Amino acid sequence: KHFMLRSLILLSLLCSTWGVGSAWAQLTHGKVYNFANVGQTGKSLVIESDTKLIVATTDAADTKQQWYAEEVSTGVFALRNMHNGKYLKSPNATGNANWTTVLEVGDNCKLLCEAKGTNYTFRATNTSDGYHYLHYSSAAGVKKVVCWETSSTSSQWTFTEVAYDADVLGKILQDFDIKVPSKIAQFQTNLKAIFEDDACTKVKSTFTSEAEI
């Protein structure tokens, strides 16, 4: 009974995170993608560390190269890495400022995917300067993902969906959410509404019958 309650809580939180799928033609909410850099043939966006992203030889099976598209508002997406559950974050600055990854979605994680010919560009919605786009710099001594303008092919990307079983994907995202501070607080609040004790061994009288559960 207690296990069922915990499962229902986690499922409800996961569903609230997924939201309603978008009809936006470019990215689809709830799908996982590999992003290939146009200027670096055969190389895709990969997380090297929390503070550094690079491109590496495309391997769609590598979770470090897989990104879950989470629509946070109409046509605006956060990209969540399938290796560590962290979100792609713009530095909101030009030049050699690194794109990074963070545990929770902030303004700099809310991205627009915009068509550039047959390719696409990415920038945070709170930026407007022409040099704020997701770009791979291959310059000597740099070789990392920074901000630059759209005419460079290294600021342009294509993407391919990586197929996931829905149940497997849901479990992975659920495990990621358990590590997020705001999600933990939400779990605790929901559990306290159901259980009398912090150890979750005694269900409140409201939920004592199977019918009510």
Tab-separated table of C-alpha atoms in Angstrom:
chain	number	residue	atom	x	y	z
A	1	LYS	CA	0.000	0.000	0.000
A	2	HIS	CA	2.776	2.403	0.973
A	3	PHE	CA	4.787	1.497	-2.109
A	4	MET	CA	1.717	2.193	-4.254
A	5	LEU	CA	1.298	5.637	-2.717
A	6	ARG	CA	4.935	6.546	-3.293
A	7	SER	CA	4.708	5.356	-6.903
A	8	LEU	CA	1.569	7.408	-7.522
A	9	ILE	CA	3.253	10.533	-6.139
A	10	LEU	CA	6.335	10.097	-8.326
A	11	LEU	CA	4.190	9.372	-11.373
A	12	SER	CA	2.078	12.490	-10.822
A	13	LEU	CA	5.188	14.661	-10.545
A	14	LEU	CA	6.653	13.136	-13.678
A	15	CYS	CA	3.453	13.770	-15.612
A	16	SER	CA	3.354	17.391	-14.449
A	17	THR	CA	6.928	17.808	-15.721
A	18	TRP	CA	6.107	16.345	-19.117
A	19	GLY	CA	3.046	18.525	-19.668
A	20	VAL	CA	1.225	18.573	-22.991
A	21	GLY	CA	3.058	17.801	-26.232
A	22	SER	CA	3.692	20.641	-28.632
A	23	ALA	CA	2.705	20.787	-32.280
A	24	TRP	CA	5.797	22.921	-32.969
A	25	ALA	CA	7.390	21.493	-36.079
A	26	GLN	CA	11.059	21.570	-35.063
A	27	LEU	CA	11.413	19.898	-31.663
A	28	THR	CA	8.785	17.770	-29.965
A	29	HIS	CA	8.240	17.745	-26.220
A	30	GLY	CA	9.129	14.427	-24.627
A	31	LYS	CA	11.534	13.295	-27.355
A	32	VAL	CA	15.276	12.648	-27.040
A	33	TYR	CA	17.649	14.055	-29.660
A	34	ASN	CA	21.245	13.992	-30.805
A	35	PHE	CA	22.457	17.395	-32.069
A	36	ALA	CA	25.074	17.348	-34.836
A	37	ASN	CA	27.196	20.414	-35.525
A	38	VAL	CA	27.051	21.521	-39.172
A	39	GLY	CA	30.531	23.052	-39.172
A	40	GLN	CA	32.175	19.957	-37.665
A	41	THR	CA	31.229	17.051	-39.896
A	42	GLY	CA	30.334	13.881	-38.023
A	43	LYS	CA	30.470	15.506	-34.580
A	44	SER	CA	27.696	16.081	-32.049
A	45	LEU	CA	27.051	18.123	-28.908
A	46	VAL	CA	28.398	16.289	-25.867
A	47	ILE	CA	28.719	17.127	-22.186
A	48	GLU	CA	32.355	16.847	-21.090
A	49	SER	CA	31.732	18.238	-17.594
A	50	ASP	CA	29.159	20.408	-15.798
A	51	THR	CA	31.086	23.493	-16.842
A	52	LYS	CA	32.184	22.506	-20.342
A	53	LEU	CA	30.513	21.201	-23.474
A	54	ILE	CA	32.306	20.152	-26.637
A	55	VAL	CA	31.571	18.216	-29.813
A	56	ALA	CA	32.741	14.660	-30.344
A	57	THR	CA	32.407	11.963	-32.985
A	58	THR	CA	28.703	11.249	-33.278
A	59	ASP	CA	27.542	8.260	-31.264
A	60	ALA	CA	23.780	8.441	-30.787
A	61	ALA	CA	23.956	5.600	-28.231
A	62	ASP	CA	26.160	7.711	-25.928
A	63	THR	CA	23.923	9.306	-23.273
A	64	LYS	CA	26.344	12.241	-23.051
A	65	GLN	CA	25.216	13.098	-26.601
A	66	GLN	CA	21.502	12.665	-25.915
A	67	TRP	CA	19.220	15.549	-24.956
A	68	TYR	CA	15.634	15.338	-23.734
A	69	ALA	CA	13.455	18.163	-25.096
A	70	GLU	CA	11.246	19.632	-22.386
A	71	GLU	CA	8.825	22.324	-23.580
A	72	VAL	CA	8.681	24.958	-20.832
A	73	SER	CA	6.350	27.304	-22.740
A	74	THR	CA	4.962	27.381	-26.260
A	75	GLY	CA	7.856	26.918	-28.665
A	76	VAL	CA	10.469	27.289	-25.893
A	77	PHE	CA	12.492	24.273	-24.797
A	78	ALA	CA	14.922	23.205	-22.113
A	79	LEU	CA	17.372	20.502	-23.183
A	80	ARG	CA	18.163	17.926	-20.514
A	81	ASN	CA	21.204	15.712	-20.857
A	82	MET	CA	20.443	11.999	-20.605
A	83	HIS	CA	23.754	11.259	-18.883
A	84	ASN	CA	23.382	13.394	-15.775
A	85	GLY	CA	19.880	14.895	-15.979
A	86	LYS	CA	21.191	18.464	-16.110
A	87	TYR	CA	19.932	21.246	-18.367
A	88	LEU	CA	21.855	23.075	-21.062
A	89	LYS	CA	22.469	26.660	-19.951
A	90	SER	CA	23.499	29.690	-21.988
A	91	PRO	CA	26.127	31.984	-20.394
A	92	ASN	CA	24.062	34.922	-21.706
A	93	ALA	CA	27.326	36.488	-22.784
A	94	THR	CA	29.385	36.765	-25.949
A	95	GLY	CA	32.865	35.585	-26.816
A	96	ASN	CA	34.433	32.598	-25.097
A	97	ALA	CA	31.918	32.272	-22.257
A	98	ASN	CA	31.093	28.598	-21.804
A	99	TRP	CA	27.691	27.031	-22.180
A	100	THR	CA	27.229	24.832	-19.104
A	101	THR	CA	24.709	22.478	-17.487
A	102	VAL	CA	22.678	22.989	-14.295
A	103	LEU	CA	20.245	20.987	-12.166
A	104	GLU	CA	17.199	23.198	-12.607
A	105	VAL	CA	15.680	25.257	-15.396
A	106	GLY	CA	16.427	28.980	-15.123
A	107	ASP	CA	15.903	31.762	-17.649
A	108	ASN	CA	19.200	30.986	-19.393
A	109	CYS	CA	18.028	27.401	-19.978
A	110	LYS	CA	14.916	28.414	-21.933
A	111	LEU	CA	15.938	28.056	-25.552
A	112	LEU	CA	14.550	28.978	-28.943
A	113	CYS	CA	15.273	26.603	-31.808
A	114	GLU	CA	15.273	28.736	-34.961
A	115	ALA	CA	15.556	27.671	-38.589
A	116	LYS	CA	18.681	28.784	-40.450
A	117	GLY	CA	18.144	27.511	-43.982
A	118	THR	CA	17.938	23.743	-43.627
A	119	ASN	CA	19.743	23.871	-40.275
A	120	TYR	CA	18.878	25.253	-36.818
A	121	THR	CA	20.311	27.623	-34.232
A	122	PHE	CA	19.812	27.812	-30.460
A	123	ARG	CA	19.803	30.767	-28.087
A	124	ALA	CA	18.257	31.605	-24.751
A	125	THR	CA	14.974	33.510	-24.983
A	126	ASN	CA	16.318	36.288	-22.728
A	127	THR	CA	19.074	37.186	-25.205
A	128	SER	CA	18.772	39.254	-28.354
A	129	ASP	CA	22.360	40.064	-29.322
A	130	GLY	CA	23.546	38.404	-32.534
A	131	TYR	CA	26.485	36.755	-30.787
A	132	HIS	CA	24.601	34.704	-28.192
A	133	TYR	CA	24.045	31.512	-30.186
A	134	LEU	CA	25.177	27.969	-29.339
A	135	HIS	CA	28.483	27.613	-31.168
A	136	TYR	CA	31.384	25.186	-31.211
A	137	SER	CA	34.718	26.981	-31.280
A	138	SER	CA	37.528	24.976	-32.851
A	139	ALA	CA	40.059	27.767	-32.362
A	140	ALA	CA	43.418	26.765	-30.924
A	141	GLY	CA	43.264	26.663	-27.148
A	142	VAL	CA	39.463	26.925	-27.052
A	143	LYS	CA	37.668	23.863	-28.477
A	144	LYS	CA	34.482	24.223	-26.470
A	145	VAL	CA	30.885	25.333	-26.839
A	146	VAL	CA	30.597	29.104	-26.509
A	147	CYS	CA	28.472	31.932	-27.993
A	148	TRP	CA	28.783	33.270	-31.518
A	149	GLU	CA	26.697	34.531	-34.433
A	150	THR	CA	24.557	32.472	-36.796
A	151	SER	CA	26.403	32.839	-40.107
A	152	SER	CA	29.107	30.462	-38.901
A	153	THR	CA	28.201	26.858	-39.706
A	154	SER	CA	29.634	25.947	-36.302
A	155	SER	CA	26.665	27.849	-34.830
A	156	GLN	CA	24.276	25.692	-36.845
A	157	TRP	CA	22.942	22.282	-35.900
A	158	THR	CA	20.861	19.410	-37.176
A	159	PHE	CA	19.118	16.937	-34.927
A	160	THR	CA	18.016	13.328	-35.015
A	161	GLU	CA	15.594	11.644	-32.650
A	162	VAL	CA	16.981	8.888	-30.412
A	163	ALA	CA	14.287	6.279	-29.820
A	164	TYR	CA	13.436	5.403	-26.212
A	165	ASP	CA	10.875	3.044	-24.770
A	166	ALA	CA	8.368	5.271	-22.948
A	167	ASP	CA	8.588	3.311	-19.685
A	168	VAL	CA	12.390	3.327	-19.708
A	169	LEU	CA	12.504	7.049	-20.441
A	170	GLY	CA	9.996	7.761	-17.689
A	171	LYS	CA	12.068	5.840	-15.138
A	172	ILE	CA	15.256	7.667	-16.136
A	173	LEU	CA	13.609	11.085	-15.826
A	174	GLN	CA	12.045	10.085	-12.506
A	175	ASP	CA	15.480	9.139	-11.164
A	176	PHE	CA	16.882	12.482	-12.350
A	177	ASP	CA	14.054	14.403	-10.648
A	178	ILE	CA	14.751	12.772	-7.283
A	179	LYS	CA	18.142	14.552	-7.253
A	180	VAL	CA	16.734	18.043	-7.939
A	181	PRO	CA	16.370	20.178	-4.772
A	182	SER	CA	12.988	21.665	-5.686
A	183	LYS	CA	11.681	18.237	-6.663
A	184	ILE	CA	12.864	16.774	-3.350
A	185	ALA	CA	10.965	19.474	-1.485
A	186	GLN	CA	7.884	18.688	-3.558
A	187	PHE	CA	8.187	14.965	-2.810
A	188	GLN	CA	8.478	15.688	0.915
A	189	THR	CA	5.453	17.979	0.910
A	190	ASN	CA	3.323	15.361	-0.843
A	191	LEU	CA	4.474	12.575	1.457
A	192	LYS	CA	3.688	14.638	4.565
A	193	ALA	CA	0.175	15.142	3.238
A	194	ILE	CA	-0.318	11.369	3.159
A	195	PHE	CA	1.767	9.945	6.038
A	196	GLU	CA	1.621	10.662	9.761
A	197	ASP	CA	5.369	10.133	10.271
A	198	ASP	CA	8.548	11.137	8.435
A	199	ALA	CA	9.484	7.485	7.890
A	200	CYS	CA	6.265	7.034	5.874
A	201	THR	CA	5.135	4.008	7.911
A	202	LYS	CA	1.743	5.284	9.103
A	203	VAL	CA	-0.835	6.470	6.592
A	204	LYS	CA	-3.168	9.279	7.647
A	205	SER	CA	-6.725	8.254	8.391
A	206	THR	CA	-7.923	9.878	5.155
A	207	PHE	CA	-6.085	7.163	3.213
A	208	THR	CA	-6.645	4.129	5.416
A	209	SER	CA	-9.068	2.251	3.183
A	210	GLU	CA	-8.158	0.588	-0.097
A	211	ALA	CA	-11.133	2.313	-1.730
A	212	GLU	CA	-9.763	5.744	-0.880
A	213	ILE	CA	-6.296	4.851	-2.123
